[in-house]
Tab-separated table of C-alpha atoms in Angstrom:
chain	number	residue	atom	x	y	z
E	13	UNK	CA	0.000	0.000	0.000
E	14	UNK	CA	1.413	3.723	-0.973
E	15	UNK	CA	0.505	5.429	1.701
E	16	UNK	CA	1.948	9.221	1.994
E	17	UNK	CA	1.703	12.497	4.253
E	18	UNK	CA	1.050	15.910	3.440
E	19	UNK	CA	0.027	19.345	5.444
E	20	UNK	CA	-3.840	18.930	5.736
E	21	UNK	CA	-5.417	21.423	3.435
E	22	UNK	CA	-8.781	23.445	3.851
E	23	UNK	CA	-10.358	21.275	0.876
E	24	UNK	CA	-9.891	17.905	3.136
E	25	UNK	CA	-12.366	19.161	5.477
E	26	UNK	CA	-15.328	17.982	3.109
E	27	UNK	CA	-14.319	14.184	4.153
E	28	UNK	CA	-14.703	14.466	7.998
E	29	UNK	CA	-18.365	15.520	7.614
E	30	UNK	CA	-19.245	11.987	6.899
E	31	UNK	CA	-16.541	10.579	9.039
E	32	UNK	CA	-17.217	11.820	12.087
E	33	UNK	CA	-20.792	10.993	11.741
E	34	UNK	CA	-20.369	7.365	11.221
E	35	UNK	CA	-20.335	6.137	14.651
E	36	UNK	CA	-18.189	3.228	14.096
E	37	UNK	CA	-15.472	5.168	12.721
E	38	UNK	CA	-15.290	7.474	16.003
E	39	UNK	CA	-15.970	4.924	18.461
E	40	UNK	CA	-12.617	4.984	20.250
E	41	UNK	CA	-11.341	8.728	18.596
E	42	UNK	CA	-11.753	11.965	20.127
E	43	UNK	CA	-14.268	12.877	22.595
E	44	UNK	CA	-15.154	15.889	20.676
E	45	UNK	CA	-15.804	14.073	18.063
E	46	UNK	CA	-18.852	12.420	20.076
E	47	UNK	CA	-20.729	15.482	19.912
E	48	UNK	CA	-19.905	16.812	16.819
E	49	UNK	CA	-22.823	16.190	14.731
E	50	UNK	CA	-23.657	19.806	12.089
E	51	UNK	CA	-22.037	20.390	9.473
E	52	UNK	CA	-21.023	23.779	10.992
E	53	UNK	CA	-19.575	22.204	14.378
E	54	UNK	CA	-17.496	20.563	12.232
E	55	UNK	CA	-16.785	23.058	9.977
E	56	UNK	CA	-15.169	24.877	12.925
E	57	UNK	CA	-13.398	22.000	14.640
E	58	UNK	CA	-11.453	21.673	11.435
E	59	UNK	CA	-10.815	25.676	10.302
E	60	UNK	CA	-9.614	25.816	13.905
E	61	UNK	CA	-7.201	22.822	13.484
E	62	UNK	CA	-5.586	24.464	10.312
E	63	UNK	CA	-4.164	27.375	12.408
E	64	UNK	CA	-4.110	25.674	15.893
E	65	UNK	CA	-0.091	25.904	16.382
E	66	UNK	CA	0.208	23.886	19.323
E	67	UNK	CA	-0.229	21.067	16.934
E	68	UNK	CA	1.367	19.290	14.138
E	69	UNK	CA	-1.014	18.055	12.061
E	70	UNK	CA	-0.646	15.996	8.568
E	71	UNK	CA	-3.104	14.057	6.151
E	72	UNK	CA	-3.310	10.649	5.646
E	73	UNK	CA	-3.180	10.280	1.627
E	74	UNK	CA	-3.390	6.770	-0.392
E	75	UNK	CA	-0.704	7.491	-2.997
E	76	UNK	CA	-2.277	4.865	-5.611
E	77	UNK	CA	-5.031	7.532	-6.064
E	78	UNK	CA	-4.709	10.659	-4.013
E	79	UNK	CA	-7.370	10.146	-1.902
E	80	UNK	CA	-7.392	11.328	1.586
E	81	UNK	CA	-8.144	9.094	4.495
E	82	UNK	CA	-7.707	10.530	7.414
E	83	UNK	CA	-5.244	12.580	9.617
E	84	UNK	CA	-2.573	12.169	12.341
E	85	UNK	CA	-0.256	14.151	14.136
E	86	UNK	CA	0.913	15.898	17.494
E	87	UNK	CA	-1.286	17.642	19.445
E	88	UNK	CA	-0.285	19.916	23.088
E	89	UNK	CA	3.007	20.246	22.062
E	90	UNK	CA	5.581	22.130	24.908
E	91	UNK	CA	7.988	23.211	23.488
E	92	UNK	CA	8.974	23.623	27.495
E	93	UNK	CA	8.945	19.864	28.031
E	94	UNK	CA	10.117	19.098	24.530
E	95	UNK	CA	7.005	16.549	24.257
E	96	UNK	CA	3.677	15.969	22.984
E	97	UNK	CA	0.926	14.088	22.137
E	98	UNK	CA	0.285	11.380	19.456
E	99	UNK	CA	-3.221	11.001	17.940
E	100	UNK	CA	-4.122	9.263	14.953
E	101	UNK	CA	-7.971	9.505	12.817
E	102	UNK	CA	-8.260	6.968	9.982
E	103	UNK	CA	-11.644	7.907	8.486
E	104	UNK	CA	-11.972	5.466	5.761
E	105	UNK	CA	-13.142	2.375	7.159
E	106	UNK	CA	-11.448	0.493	4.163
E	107	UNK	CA	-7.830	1.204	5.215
E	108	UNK	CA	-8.570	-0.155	8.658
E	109	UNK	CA	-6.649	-3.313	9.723
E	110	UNK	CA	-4.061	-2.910	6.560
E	111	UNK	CA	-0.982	-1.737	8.294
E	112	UNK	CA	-1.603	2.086	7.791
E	113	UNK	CA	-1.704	2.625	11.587
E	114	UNK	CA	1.725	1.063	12.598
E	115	UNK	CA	3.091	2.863	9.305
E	116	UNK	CA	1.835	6.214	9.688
E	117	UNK	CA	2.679	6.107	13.545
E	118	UNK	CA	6.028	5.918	12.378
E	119	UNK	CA	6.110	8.201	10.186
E	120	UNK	CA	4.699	11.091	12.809
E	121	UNK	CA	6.678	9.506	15.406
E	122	UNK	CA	10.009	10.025	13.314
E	123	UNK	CA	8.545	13.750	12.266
E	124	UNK	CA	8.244	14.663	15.747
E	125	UNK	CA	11.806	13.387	17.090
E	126	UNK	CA	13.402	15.083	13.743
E	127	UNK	CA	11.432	18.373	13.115
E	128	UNK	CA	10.059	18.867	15.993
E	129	UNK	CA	13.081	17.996	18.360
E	130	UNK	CA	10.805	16.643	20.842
E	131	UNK	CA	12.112	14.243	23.750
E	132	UNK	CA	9.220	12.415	24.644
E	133	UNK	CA	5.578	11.600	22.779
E	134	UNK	CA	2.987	10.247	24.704
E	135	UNK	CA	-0.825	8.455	23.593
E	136	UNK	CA	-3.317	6.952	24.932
E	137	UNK	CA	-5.880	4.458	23.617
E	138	UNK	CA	-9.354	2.712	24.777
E	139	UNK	CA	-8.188	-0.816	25.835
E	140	UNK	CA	-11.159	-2.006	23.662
E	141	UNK	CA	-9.342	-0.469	20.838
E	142	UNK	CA	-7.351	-3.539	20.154
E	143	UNK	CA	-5.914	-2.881	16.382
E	144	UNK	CA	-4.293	0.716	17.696
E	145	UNK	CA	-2.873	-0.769	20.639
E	146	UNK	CA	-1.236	-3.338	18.516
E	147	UNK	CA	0.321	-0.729	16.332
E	148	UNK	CA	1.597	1.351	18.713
E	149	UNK	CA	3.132	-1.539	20.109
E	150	UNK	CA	4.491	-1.882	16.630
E	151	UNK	CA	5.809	1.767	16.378
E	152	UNK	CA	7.980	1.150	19.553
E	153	UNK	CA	5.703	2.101	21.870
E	154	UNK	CA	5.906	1.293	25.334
E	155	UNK	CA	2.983	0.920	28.222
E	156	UNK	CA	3.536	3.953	30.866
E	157	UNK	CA	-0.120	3.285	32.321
E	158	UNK	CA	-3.738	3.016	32.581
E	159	UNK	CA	-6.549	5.388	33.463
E	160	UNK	CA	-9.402	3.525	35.075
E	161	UNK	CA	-12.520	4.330	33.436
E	162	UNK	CA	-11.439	7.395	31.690
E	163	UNK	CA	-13.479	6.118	28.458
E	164	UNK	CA	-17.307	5.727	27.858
E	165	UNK	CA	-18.322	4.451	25.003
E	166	UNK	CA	-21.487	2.360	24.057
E	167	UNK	CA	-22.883	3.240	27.901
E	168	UNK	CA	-20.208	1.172	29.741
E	169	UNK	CA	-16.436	3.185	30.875
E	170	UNK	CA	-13.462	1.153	29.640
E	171	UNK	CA	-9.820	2.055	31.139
E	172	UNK	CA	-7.646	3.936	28.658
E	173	UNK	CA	-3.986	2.937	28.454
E	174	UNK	CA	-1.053	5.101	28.244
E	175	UNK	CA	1.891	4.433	26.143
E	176	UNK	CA	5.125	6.417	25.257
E	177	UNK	CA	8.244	6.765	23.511
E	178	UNK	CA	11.324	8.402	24.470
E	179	UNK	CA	14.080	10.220	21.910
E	180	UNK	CA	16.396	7.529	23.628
E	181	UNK	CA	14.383	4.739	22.485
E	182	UNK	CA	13.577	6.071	19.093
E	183	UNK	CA	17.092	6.858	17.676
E	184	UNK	CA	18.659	2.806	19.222
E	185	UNK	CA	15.474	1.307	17.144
């Protein structure tokens, strides 16, 4: 699969209208994303994203056609603490379970070491969702954590897990 990043552009925005309103897509993203539903919540989610600069943000592009499918990046980035925090949104259910996770992880992860300089990156992920878990695991990743019951979803809370990676680690990979 050719899977490529580029800045995230105001035309992309036209995607997460449907994307965040598919409830399987979002079940384990952003909690903001849970009560999104207009087009014009969204709308301003995502023109605020373009200039939020506490954030690096890129699009998730399949390369065989040019078609976006989804976004990742670092979010709360001190530039204090040198560190930040890794999120990942693959909208188009089709390119779950292929691999674009671990890859694009990666990818960010190497971005924010390199460009950004940063020392440490931090996530965290529902424990039900098994598939990121794994490919953060894959990108290096290490468990720091849970939160109990930090998640609900589907009317039950689920624990979230935390998971890191140091500069250190990254560069004796």
């Amino acid at each position: 699969m050719d899977i490529k990043l580029r800045d995230l552009q105001l035309s992309d925005k036209e995607y997460f209208f449907s994307w965040i309103n598919d409830e399987d897509v979002i079940r384990y993203s952003l909690s903001i994303f849970q009560k999104m539903k207009s087009r014009d919540e969204i709308s301003h989610w995502f023109d605020n994203l373009l200039v939020d600069e506490s954030s690096f943000n890129k699009a998730i592009i399949d390369g065989s056609n040019d078609k976006l499918i989804g976004y990742a990046g670092i979010a709360q980035i001190s530039k204090t603490n040198l560190s930040g925090e890794y999120f990942i949104f693959i909208g188009d259910r089709t390119y779950h379970g292929k691999g674009v996770g671990t890859w694009v992880t990666k990818e960010i992860t190497k971005l924010g070491f390199k460009e950004l300089r940063l020392n440490r990156i931090m996530l965290t992920a529902s424990e039900k969702n098994i598939g990121a878990v794994k490919a953060y695991t894959k990108a290096n990743y290490k468990i720091e954590g849970i939160m109990r019951q930090a998640l609900y979803r589907d009317g039950k809370f689920h624990d979230k897990i935390i998971m890191g990676i140091l500069r250190e680690e990254w560069v004796n990979l």
